Amino acid sequence: LVSWTYLGHALVRAHRPQGIEFRPHVVYNARTGKFVMWFEDRPDAISSSGFFIATADKPDGPFTTVADKVAVADVPGDFDLLVDEDGLCYHVQTTTNDPHATNGLVITVLNDEYTGPAMPRRSAGFVAPQAAEGPVFFKRGGGYYILAGTTCCACRGGSSIYVFRAPSPLGPWRFVSDVGSVPGRAPNPHSPDNFVTRAQASTVIAVGSHLV
């Protein structure tokens, strides 16, 4: 991660709404041979117009938006995508932004093109210890994991990292531990020493035999 090459714009403004392209994620669809990008469009920093999906023939684009305002859970929120070994793609999102939902996360099976929920809809949810956002979805050693943090992406100290585990993408999910908070410290989002990582999780990658 030392030498970088600029490749230009993966998704030019002419092929997407003119808002903030929030938390984009790209996965490869082996069935269609397309790279699929999901992102949440935000006309401003707080409001959301929903999930948008763009596709491309190469991972660096150019991507073109093919679906807009896709509804997964009731209210759009931070999300991640997981393509399993059988080719099925799963979408996980926080329910923190939904005033009618219990604070937690919802996992939904996507269609064959990865451009929206599969029909009939198949989804499952679970509750977090506190309102959680910024989910990271991955598989390791036959188990499925979701990392999520308390709603403090801009806090000085960072946020917690809740670890959830399940035997399958649709659960049942159980809370394992909080590996982000410093043990023994009372929650204080303004303390620079309250959390181990001092940031919300964004992704997990394999480096040798380790996940970071």
Short mmCIF file of C-alpha atoms in Angstrom, two decimals:
data_model
loop_
_atom_site.label_atom_id
_atom_site.label_comp_id
_atom_site.label_asym_id
_atom_site.label_seq_id
_atom_site.Cartn_x
_atom_site.Cartn_y
_atom_site.Cartn_z
CA LEU A 1 0.00 0.00 0.00
CA VAL A 2 2.89 2.33 -0.72
CA SER A 3 2.78 3.00 -4.47
CA TRP A 4 -0.56 4.10 -5.94
CA THR A 5 -1.70 4.71 -9.54
CA TYR A 6 -4.48 7.18 -10.27
CA LEU A 7 -7.12 5.52 -12.49
CA GLY A 8 -9.61 8.38 -12.82
CA HIS A 9 -13.30 8.44 -11.87
CA ALA A 10 -14.92 5.02 -11.44
CA LEU A 11 -18.42 6.57 -11.48
CA VAL A 12 -18.61 9.92 -13.23
CA ARG A 13 -21.19 12.48 -12.13
CA ALA A 14 -23.09 12.13 -15.42
CA HIS A 15 -23.91 8.52 -14.49
CA ARG A 16 -25.09 9.10 -10.93
CA PRO A 17 -27.26 11.52 -8.94
CA GLN A 18 -25.66 14.81 -8.00
CA GLY A 19 -25.49 14.09 -4.26
CA ILE A 20 -22.96 12.46 -1.95
CA GLU A 21 -22.00 8.94 -3.04
CA PHE A 22 -22.03 7.54 0.49
CA ARG A 23 -20.27 4.32 1.57
CA PRO A 24 -19.85 2.66 -1.88
CA HIS A 25 -19.19 -1.09 -2.02
CA VAL A 26 -18.21 -3.10 -5.11
CA VAL A 27 -18.56 -6.87 -5.57
CA TYR A 28 -18.08 -9.16 -8.58
CA ASN A 29 -21.00 -11.15 -10.00
CA ALA A 30 -19.65 -14.32 -11.64
CA ARG A 31 -23.06 -15.08 -13.20
CA THR A 32 -23.22 -11.84 -15.18
CA GLY A 33 -19.52 -11.03 -15.42
CA LYS A 34 -20.27 -7.57 -14.01
CA PHE A 35 -18.79 -5.60 -11.15
CA VAL A 36 -21.67 -4.25 -9.07
CA MET A 37 -21.47 -1.09 -6.99
CA TRP A 38 -24.01 -0.20 -4.31
CA PHE A 39 -24.03 3.24 -2.74
CA GLU A 40 -26.39 5.39 -0.73
CA ASP A 41 -27.20 8.71 -2.37
CA ARG A 42 -27.36 11.63 0.03
CA PRO A 43 -28.54 15.00 -1.33
CA ASP A 44 -26.88 16.45 1.78
CA ALA A 45 -24.90 15.09 4.71
CA ILE A 46 -27.93 13.79 6.64
CA SER A 47 -30.87 13.07 4.31
CA SER A 48 -30.97 10.03 2.01
CA SER A 49 -32.69 9.32 -1.29
CA GLY A 50 -32.01 5.58 -1.04
CA PHE A 51 -29.70 2.92 -2.40
CA PHE A 52 -28.43 3.17 -5.97
CA ILE A 53 -26.73 0.41 -7.99
CA ALA A 54 -24.20 0.81 -10.79
CA THR A 55 -22.43 -1.84 -12.89
CA ALA A 56 -19.22 -2.03 -14.92
CA ASP A 57 -17.20 -4.56 -16.91
CA LYS A 58 -14.01 -3.73 -14.96
CA PRO A 59 -13.41 -3.06 -11.26
CA ASP A 60 -12.12 0.45 -12.02
CA GLY A 61 -15.15 1.30 -14.16
CA PRO A 62 -16.57 3.15 -15.82
CA PHE A 63 -19.70 2.36 -13.77
CA THR A 64 -23.19 3.26 -14.95
CA THR A 65 -26.19 3.51 -12.62
CA VAL A 66 -28.76 0.81 -13.46
CA ALA A 67 -31.15 1.05 -10.48
CA ASP A 68 -32.16 3.84 -8.14
CA LYS A 69 -33.97 4.27 -4.83
CA VAL A 70 -33.83 0.52 -4.16
CA ALA A 71 -35.65 -0.39 -0.95
CA VAL A 72 -34.12 -3.09 1.25
CA ALA A 73 -35.10 -2.37 4.85
CA ASP A 74 -37.59 0.43 5.49
CA VAL A 75 -35.08 3.28 5.85
CA PRO A 76 -31.68 3.32 4.08
CA GLY A 77 -28.62 3.20 6.29
CA ASP A 78 -24.99 2.10 6.47
CA PHE A 79 -24.56 -1.24 4.71
CA ASP A 80 -22.18 -3.87 3.36
CA LEU A 81 -22.31 -6.72 0.82
CA LEU A 82 -21.12 -10.32 1.06
CA VAL A 83 -20.86 -12.72 -1.90
CA ASP A 84 -20.86 -16.27 -0.55
CA GLU A 85 -19.08 -19.24 -2.08
CA ASP A 86 -22.31 -20.41 -3.76
CA GLY A 87 -22.66 -17.08 -5.57
CA LEU A 88 -25.50 -15.73 -3.46
CA CYS A 89 -25.08 -12.11 -2.42
CA TYR A 90 -26.26 -10.74 0.92
CA HIS A 91 -26.92 -7.15 1.94
CA VAL A 92 -26.64 -6.05 5.57
CA GLN A 93 -27.78 -2.65 6.79
CA THR A 94 -28.27 -0.83 10.04
CA THR A 95 -31.76 0.01 11.28
CA THR A 96 -30.46 2.93 13.33
CA ASN A 97 -32.07 5.46 10.97
CA ASP A 98 -35.50 3.81 11.19
CA PRO A 99 -37.56 5.27 14.06
CA HIS A 100 -40.00 2.34 13.82
CA ALA A 101 -37.36 -0.41 14.07
CA THR A 102 -35.48 -1.88 17.00
CA ASN A 103 -31.82 -0.84 16.89
CA GLY A 104 -29.89 -3.58 15.13
CA LEU A 105 -29.14 -4.88 11.65
CA VAL A 106 -31.03 -6.60 8.83
CA ILE A 107 -29.58 -9.11 6.33
CA THR A 108 -31.34 -9.58 2.98
CA VAL A 109 -30.69 -12.01 0.11
CA LEU A 110 -30.17 -10.19 -3.20
CA ASN A 111 -31.36 -11.24 -6.66
CA ASP A 112 -29.15 -13.02 -9.22
CA GLU A 113 -27.98 -9.70 -10.67
CA TYR A 114 -27.21 -8.25 -7.18
CA THR A 115 -29.33 -5.22 -8.07
CA GLY A 116 -32.10 -5.56 -5.46
CA PRO A 117 -33.72 -7.97 -3.00
CA ALA A 118 -34.55 -11.46 -4.22
CA MET A 119 -38.26 -12.21 -4.57
CA PRO A 120 -39.88 -13.61 -2.57
CA ARG A 121 -37.98 -11.55 -0.02
CA ARG A 122 -35.73 -13.45 2.39
CA SER A 123 -34.27 -11.47 5.26
CA ALA A 124 -33.41 -11.73 8.94
CA GLY A 125 -32.57 -9.24 11.64
CA PHE A 126 -31.06 -9.05 15.08
CA VAL A 127 -30.67 -6.52 17.87
CA ALA A 128 -27.39 -4.86 18.86
CA PRO A 129 -26.40 -3.95 22.45
CA GLN A 130 -26.78 -0.29 21.43
CA ALA A 131 -27.66 1.48 18.19
CA ALA A 132 -25.00 0.30 15.72
CA GLU A 133 -23.87 1.36 12.25
CA GLY A 134 -21.02 0.89 9.77
CA PRO A 135 -21.48 -2.91 9.36
CA VAL A 136 -18.69 -5.05 7.93
CA PHE A 137 -19.79 -8.49 6.66
CA PHE A 138 -17.35 -11.38 6.07
CA LYS A 139 -16.91 -15.14 6.32
CA ARG A 140 -14.13 -16.93 8.15
CA GLY A 141 -13.57 -20.57 9.06
CA GLY A 142 -17.09 -21.63 8.13
CA GLY A 143 -18.72 -18.91 10.24
CA TYR A 144 -20.20 -15.57 9.28
CA TYR A 145 -19.29 -12.35 11.04
CA ILE A 146 -20.65 -8.82 11.17
CA LEU A 147 -18.74 -6.00 12.83
CA ALA A 148 -20.63 -2.83 13.73
CA GLY A 149 -19.91 0.20 15.88
CA THR A 150 -21.86 2.59 18.04
CA THR A 151 -23.18 5.61 16.18
CA CYS A 152 -20.11 7.73 16.62
CA CYS A 153 -18.31 7.83 13.27
CA ALA A 154 -17.14 11.42 13.90
CA CYS A 155 -16.43 11.15 17.62
CA ARG A 156 -12.96 12.11 18.78
CA GLY A 157 -12.23 8.71 20.25
CA GLY A 158 -13.87 6.60 17.54
CA SER A 159 -16.46 3.93 18.28
CA SER A 160 -16.91 0.44 19.63
CA ILE A 161 -16.57 -2.64 17.43
CA TYR A 162 -19.34 -5.12 18.19
CA VAL A 163 -18.69 -8.64 16.90
CA PHE A 164 -21.66 -10.79 15.84
CA ARG A 165 -21.40 -14.38 14.62
CA ALA A 166 -23.77 -16.81 12.87
CA PRO A 167 -23.61 -20.27 11.23
CA SER A 168 -25.33 -18.90 8.10
CA PRO A 169 -25.86 -15.44 6.58
CA LEU A 170 -29.49 -15.38 7.74
CA GLY A 171 -28.57 -16.42 11.26
CA PRO A 172 -29.28 -17.05 13.98
CA TRP A 173 -26.95 -14.22 14.97
CA ARG A 174 -25.44 -13.84 18.43
CA PHE A 175 -23.41 -11.06 20.00
CA VAL A 176 -19.85 -12.25 20.76
CA SER A 177 -18.01 -9.26 22.24
CA ASP A 178 -16.96 -5.64 21.88
CA VAL A 179 -13.35 -5.57 20.68
CA GLY A 180 -13.21 -1.80 20.10
CA SER A 181 -13.80 -0.34 23.55
CA VAL A 182 -10.96 -0.10 26.06
CA PRO A 183 -11.84 -2.52 28.90
CA GLY A 184 -12.96 -0.89 32.11
CA ARG A 185 -13.57 2.57 30.68
CA ALA A 186 -16.96 4.19 31.00
CA PRO A 187 -18.42 5.14 27.57
CA ASN A 188 -17.27 8.63 26.62
CA PRO A 189 -17.38 9.51 22.91
CA HIS A 190 -15.31 12.64 23.48
CA SER A 191 -12.36 10.84 25.07
CA PRO A 192 -9.42 10.19 22.70
CA ASP A 193 -8.54 7.12 24.77
CA ASN A 194 -11.94 5.43 25.01
CA PHE A 195 -11.61 3.10 22.01
CA VAL A 196 -8.84 0.84 20.70
CA THR A 197 -9.07 1.65 16.99
CA ARG A 198 -10.23 5.30 17.28
CA ALA A 199 -12.44 4.80 14.22
CA GLN A 200 -15.46 2.89 12.97
CA ALA A 201 -14.73 -0.26 11.00
CA SER A 202 -15.09 0.02 7.24
CA THR A 203 -13.86 -3.27 5.79
CA VAL A 204 -11.91 -6.43 6.61
CA ILE A 205 -9.17 -7.77 4.36
CA ALA A 206 -6.99 -10.88 4.55
CA VAL A 207 -3.25 -10.35 5.03
CA GLY A 208 -1.64 -13.78 5.03
CA SER A 209 -3.48 -15.82 7.64
CA HIS A 210 -4.73 -12.74 9.48
CA LEU A 211 -7.75 -10.50 9.01
CA VAL A 212 -7.26 -6.76 9.46
#
